[in-house]
Amino acid sequence: MSPLDRPPASRVRGLLPARGRVPACFPGRALACVLAWALLLACAPARAAESAGAALALPATLWPGDATPVAGELFARAALRKVKYARVLAQKTLPVPPDATAAAAPGQGRPAPPASGASRASAPEASRAGEAPRLARLAGPGDGLALADYNEARLDYLFDSARPACLGFAAVLEGRDGRAVFVSDPLETVDRLDPEWVDSPAREGADVAQAPWASKGLRYQLSRWLDRAPDDTWRYSQDGPSTFLQRRFARDLTGVGAVDVVLSRGQQVQVNLVVSLDPEGKGRTVLDWYALPKRTFELGDGRSVLRLYVGRHLRAMAPGTKSVRLKELALMFFREDQERVVAARNVEKILFVPSGLPPELTRDGLPRDLPARAREVFAGRGELAANLSVLGEAPWKDMAPASLNVVWSPQAPESSFELELEGARLARVAPRRDVPALLAATVERCASFGADCDMDRPDGFVDQDPLWSVDFASLGEPGGRARPGVHPAFASELLKAGPRARFASEPDGLGVTCREGLSLETGAAFTPAPGDVVSLWLELGVRRQGLGAVRLEAWGAGEEVAVAVKPGLPAVLPRLPARVEGVRVRFEALGKGEMTVTLGRAVLQRSRADAPRRGLYEARYLFPETREARATRQGPRALAFAPSQLPPGARWLAADLSTEAWTVDDPAPVLVLRGAGRELRTPLPASGARMAMLLPQLPEGASLSLELEGGRPGAALECSRAVASGERLATWPQVLGAESLLQAGGAARSLRGLDARGAAAMAASARWMPLGALELPPGQGAVSFPRNPWLEVEALLLDRLDAPALDSLARAPGEGGAAAPRGSGRLVAGLTVLGVLGLCWLGLRGGRGARLAGALAGWLDAVPEAGARRAPGWLWPSVMACSLAAGLFLGAAEARHAAMAGSLAAVPAWRGLRARMGRKWPKVAKRASLHYCCGFAAAVCLAALLRLVGLAPLSEFAGLCGMWLVLAAWATRSRPDLLTIPGSDA
């Protein structure tokens, strides 16, 4: 059993000798008993606190005599919940150059690109294998380019994952001392590797598994020391539990972007690279393995590739270097025996991947690194974002921007590739800061329809004007892994997916798998006014396999307009027909394979630049509404949903329905939905099915009913779970008033009736908000706090109706005590401090302070004589024990004061041990300062030991004792005379 697992009393006994008398230098047995008793008292309440529940328990004193319930008004001090948020302050669209396209080599098919808007580059031309890296300018000084005004650049592009291309940014600055070049790593956009690329004979590299291996000996060491020409032999050696395999190189790395290590059978390996940054190849620099960017690619045939982004690391570490040579490469097999490594040979080869940078960017040496990240929006469509904040730092901010360029190339010179740019833009993103969660959500909602909202202005917001919306999130299975099948009903006019489409509840929405393509028919028809801007906001889930493109199409008056849609960004129609007769969202598969996509939310909305400005709590936005609907039985085959079970604007009812299985002789079961004067019918596909029913437009206060017709005679219709969802236009006070703050008295409490003025006051500072009347039954109750995304509760107040009014408990103005004016209290405190300082000055003037310090130092230096009158040896240890025990009966502050005062007794207690220690260790006890320093060291060691065994209060007390002892040593350090210890030979 470990010391921490023992009972507290056993821990104290473990610190005492097992046999014999307690040494005289140790406090007596009484002290040990007092410490054990104090420890038991200290640990008991701590153990009780550990078992406390998470709910807030109400005090039992609310119910005097446990007889009558407590009734009163409940108040909560509520505040807005804060989140970290960074918003886009400004954005500028850059024109895509006409020649910024590349395509596959002739003879290789290419999937047809989707129709796009004005930002699409011109039609691609066929590019040949062996094409060199290319550079195209996005903007220059003539375009009003000011890179210091932006801190982010983004590129939208189309690509073929089977033939990936390298894509990056390049910024060129010019100043009096020359030019500075910043580039992002073009290899960042390559996120897949295949065996054909790795095994191509055109790859430049070095064999490992097929190369000769030999034991590392003195010859290799001498060759490295003399810098002789390397050979192709790999040397292995054993160093502790790990095996090293290394080889010397003389390889130029100036044009290399990455070093690939091809591994078989899931081998784990660490790579150490030694390079020379000298033009003559002298010197050795070891690249830090932990700082080196790296990534692992699975090839799908059991092998993997460990890619080390050496070019990116060198550009960040040594910009301007004109020559980089690889001197040595070592592979470390952690905790693997040499014999096993030699027999397995799981490292196949080393490949050197070109950087993809054109020569004009490296003529002055290695350019500087520009951090960037690439992500695949869905299959065949990606986004590259570069961080430009370094360009706004000294000394680069004083240099003029010469150009912002895009760089693209094949992954290898002989490889074919496909790339097409859709759009480019610059953005300025504000630093992350704490803002209310609802404010961050409002800015995101405004950005979803392209509105220019200013979160720092009181009237910086506009209303949302949706033309059509649908939310599939409620049809998902949050946190679920089963992904049950879903059967949409009455949604044939909304979802066009073909007869073989399959639907499932994904964790983040409705999953659709189909081959014939998918479209959402909005049914929107309207006549746009001059100045109207129509856009689509689309949210998709994680699963997007085989999805090649998404388009927004609008038609009318013999004209059709289409634009490419990117999830998470508003897709704006470039122009509108005079009369819009229909709008659809089309999802296209990549090639002719199967497509799987998870639908989240889609909103078609209209906005205007001259829309009226509103405050944060007056503007209206579209909010989802979801409720667990409880059905009431209207008969064995009928279920009803009351209006209170349906949210305002309910559009979906997802229900898990079941009935008894039927036979071929029974009539086919039909599910009948009745509501708002309409009757809809759909076949029940199975005896147990999850039905997602698109509801008709329901007026306020309408109810719904479900009835089963046909099926097994006498079989009942059961509903185990139902969720009703929809969307509504609402203001933030309406949303905050509907969210539950806490559960008390068996009911949910919320800020119902909250208006814009009350919400603004609550946002300015935490306020006591009324939550209605509360009646608690006799006994102890508890209050629970459900997760509220917008508000948090800081305190609760129960205003009892039978108690005195709250204002009667306050002191009348002008009375003394705690309610006295603050100015009077400060005056009294100031006079008291001045009086104490005056008394100290009178007591220490005239040399009294120096004489007092000398007397204290003399007392500390003196050694008590054997026959002199002195305090008994048990006195000071007893004072220390009593002060420690007294702290258990006092508050936290009083306990600290008692420990501080009691630990001061450690100085006379250790002084009394000096004569006794001098007989055993005369050299230690000769000098007073050394004697007290030894006491300090003993106290520190004791404190560490007590902390180790879990006795934190005793450890802190020992630390205080050590503090007083080191002060005593400091007070005696100026007396160099050696004192003779009675009974010693000195």
GROMACS .gro file of C-alpha atoms in nm, residues 731-890:
model
  160
  731THR     CA    1  -3.503   3.936  -3.206
  732TRP     CA    2  -3.242   3.852  -2.947
  733PRO     CA    3  -3.464   3.941  -2.649
  734GLN     CA    4  -3.720   3.689  -2.777
  735VAL     CA    5  -3.451   3.422  -2.808
  736LEU     CA    6  -3.302   3.495  -2.465
  737GLY     CA    7  -3.645   3.490  -2.306
  738ALA     CA    8  -3.717   3.143  -2.446
  739GLU     CA    9  -3.389   2.979  -2.335
  740SER     CA   10  -3.398   2.803  -1.998
  741LEU     CA   11  -3.166   2.950  -1.733
  742LEU     CA   12  -3.217   2.700  -1.452
  743GLN     CA   13  -3.442   2.427  -1.316
  744ALA     CA   14  -3.594   2.503  -0.974
  745GLY     CA   15  -3.907   2.384  -0.800
  746GLY     CA   16  -3.968   2.124  -1.070
  747ALA     CA   17  -3.998   2.378  -1.354
  748ALA     CA   18  -3.771   2.550  -1.602
  749ARG     CA   19  -3.704   2.919  -1.536
  750SER     CA   20  -3.631   3.169  -1.814
  751LEU     CA   21  -3.632   3.545  -1.874
  752ARG     CA   22  -3.978   3.559  -2.025
  753GLY     CA   23  -4.093   3.906  -2.119
  754LEU     CA   24  -3.740   4.036  -2.175
  755ASP     CA   25  -3.739   4.341  -2.401
  756ALA     CA   26  -3.466   4.529  -2.587
  757ARG     CA   27  -3.410   4.775  -2.304
  758GLY     CA   28  -3.371   4.501  -2.044
  759ALA     CA   29  -3.136   4.303  -2.267
  760ALA     CA   30  -2.917   4.610  -2.325
  761ALA     CA   31  -2.903   4.678  -1.949
  762MET     CA   32  -2.808   4.316  -1.879
  763ALA     CA   33  -2.534   4.335  -2.143
  764ALA     CA   34  -2.390   4.650  -1.984
  765SER     CA   35  -2.358   4.484  -1.641
  766ALA     CA   36  -2.490   4.177  -1.464
  767ARG     CA   37  -2.842   4.248  -1.336
  768TRP     CA   38  -3.086   4.081  -1.100
  769MET     CA   39  -3.349   3.945  -1.337
  770PRO     CA   40  -3.690   3.819  -1.211
  771LEU     CA   41  -3.767   3.452  -1.273
  772GLY     CA   42  -4.116   3.444  -1.122
  773ALA     CA   43  -4.265   3.300  -0.806
  774LEU     CA   44  -4.104   2.992  -0.651
  775GLU     CA   45  -4.241   2.753  -0.389
  776LEU     CA   46  -4.007   2.495  -0.241
  777PRO     CA   47  -4.145   2.198  -0.046
  778PRO     CA   48  -4.006   2.121   0.298
  779GLY     CA   49  -3.662   1.964   0.302
  780GLN     CA   50  -3.344   2.023   0.106
  781GLY     CA   51  -3.382   2.087  -0.265
  782ALA     CA   52  -3.140   2.151  -0.546
  783VAL     CA   53  -3.113   2.386  -0.842
  784SER     CA   54  -2.973   2.262  -1.175
  785PHE     CA   55  -2.836   2.475  -1.455
  786PRO     CA   56  -2.890   2.348  -1.811
  787ARG     CA   57  -2.648   2.455  -2.081
  788ASN     CA   58  -2.743   2.800  -2.207
  789PRO     CA   59  -2.537   2.912  -2.508
  790TRP     CA   60  -2.600   3.284  -2.453
  791LEU     CA   61  -2.636   3.349  -2.079
  792GLU     CA   62  -2.475   3.241  -1.754
  793VAL     CA   63  -2.604   3.271  -1.398
  794GLU     CA   64  -2.371   3.432  -1.144
  795ALA     CA   65  -2.593   3.432  -0.833
  796LEU     CA   66  -2.944   3.349  -0.707
  797LEU     CA   67  -3.170   3.545  -0.472
  798LEU     CA   68  -3.494   3.425  -0.311
  799ASP     CA   69  -3.704   3.715  -0.185
  800ARG     CA   70  -3.936   3.555   0.073
  801LEU     CA   71  -4.279   3.711   0.099
  802ASP     CA   72  -4.295   3.658   0.477
  803ALA     CA   73  -3.953   3.811   0.539
  804PRO     CA   74  -3.880   4.180   0.600
  805ALA     CA   75  -3.833   4.394   0.294
  806LEU     CA   76  -3.480   4.403   0.160
  807ASP     CA   77  -3.452   4.781   0.192
  808SER     CA   78  -3.529   4.761   0.564
  809LEU     CA   79  -3.206   4.568   0.624
  810ALA     CA   80  -2.987   4.856   0.504
  811ARG     CA   81  -2.850   5.116   0.747
  812ALA     CA   82  -2.992   5.463   0.739
  813PRO     CA   83  -2.766   5.724   0.578
  814GLY     CA   84  -2.533   5.885   0.832
  815GLU     CA   85  -2.518   5.587   1.071
  816GLY     CA   86  -2.182   5.442   1.172
  817GLY     CA   87  -2.054   5.090   1.132
  818ALA     CA   88  -2.024   4.921   0.799
  819ALA     CA   89  -2.257   5.168   0.629
  820ALA     CA   90  -2.051   5.474   0.725
  821PRO     CA   91  -1.931   5.692   0.441
  822ARG     CA   92  -1.617   5.562   0.273
  823GLY     CA   93  -1.436   5.892   0.317
  824SER     CA   94  -1.467   5.876   0.698
  825GLY     CA   95  -1.333   5.518   0.709
  826ARG     CA   96  -1.029   5.610   0.501
  827LEU     CA   97  -0.956   5.906   0.729
  828VAL     CA   98  -0.965   5.687   1.041
  829ALA     CA   99  -0.740   5.426   0.878
  830GLY     CA  100  -0.493   5.691   0.766
  831LEU     CA  101  -0.474   5.846   1.117
  832THR     CA  102  -0.417   5.501   1.269
  833VAL     CA  103  -0.130   5.425   1.033
  834LEU     CA  104   0.031   5.764   1.106
  835GLY     CA  105   0.002   5.701   1.480
  836VAL     CA  106   0.168   5.358   1.456
  837LEU     CA  107   0.453   5.498   1.244
  838GLY     CA  108   0.502   5.780   1.494
  839LEU     CA  109   0.531   5.540   1.787
  840CYS     CA  110   0.784   5.328   1.595
  841TRP     CA  111   0.992   5.639   1.521
  842LEU     CA  112   0.991   5.745   1.887
  843GLY     CA  113   1.095   5.397   1.998
  844LEU     CA  114   1.381   5.363   1.752
  845ARG     CA  115   1.532   5.713   1.747
  846GLY     CA  116   1.851   5.802   1.930
  847GLY     CA  117   2.029   5.479   1.839
  848ARG     CA  118   1.767   5.261   2.000
  849GLY     CA  119   1.709   5.074   1.671
  850ALA     CA  120   2.077   4.986   1.629
  851ARG     CA  121   2.103   4.876   1.992
  852LEU     CA  122   1.790   4.661   1.953
  853ALA     CA  123   1.927   4.496   1.634
  854GLY     CA  124   2.261   4.435   1.808
  855ALA     CA  125   2.091   4.280   2.108
  856LEU     CA  126   1.887   4.049   1.881
  857ALA     CA  127   2.199   3.943   1.689
  858GLY     CA  128   2.383   3.883   2.016
  859TRP     CA  129   2.099   3.668   2.146
  860LEU     CA  130   2.100   3.464   1.827
  861ASP     CA  131   2.480   3.421   1.843
  862ALA     CA  132   2.490   3.323   2.209
  863VAL     CA  133   2.494   2.961   2.315
  864PRO     CA  134   2.286   2.874   2.624
  865GLU     CA  135   2.516   2.764   2.905
  866ALA     CA  136   2.447   2.436   3.076
  867GLY     CA  137   2.387   2.590   3.419
  868ALA     CA  138   2.217   2.908   3.303
  869ARG     CA  139   1.853   2.970   3.360
  870ARG     CA  140   1.658   2.899   3.044
  871ALA     CA  141   1.319   2.784   2.924
  872PRO     CA  142   1.252   2.409   2.928
  873GLY     CA  143   1.320   2.227   2.599
  874TRP     CA  144   0.959   2.128   2.547
  875LEU     CA  145   0.822   2.484   2.564
  876TRP     CA  146   0.887   2.609   2.211
  877PRO     CA  147   0.786   2.286   2.030
  878SER     CA  148   0.464   2.292   2.233
  879VAL     CA  149   0.397   2.653   2.126
  880MET     CA  150   0.439   2.547   1.763
  881ALA     CA  151   0.205   2.249   1.805
  882CYS     CA  152  -0.062   2.455   1.983
  883SER     CA  153  -0.059   2.726   1.715
  884LEU     CA  154  -0.097   2.463   1.446
  885ALA     CA  155  -0.386   2.296   1.629
  886ALA     CA  156  -0.555   2.630   1.705
  887GLY     CA  157  -0.569   2.701   1.332
  888LEU     CA  158  -0.817   2.414   1.292
  889PHE     CA  159  -1.081   2.596   1.498
  890LEU     CA  160  -1.040   2.932   1.327
   0.00000   0.00000   0.00000
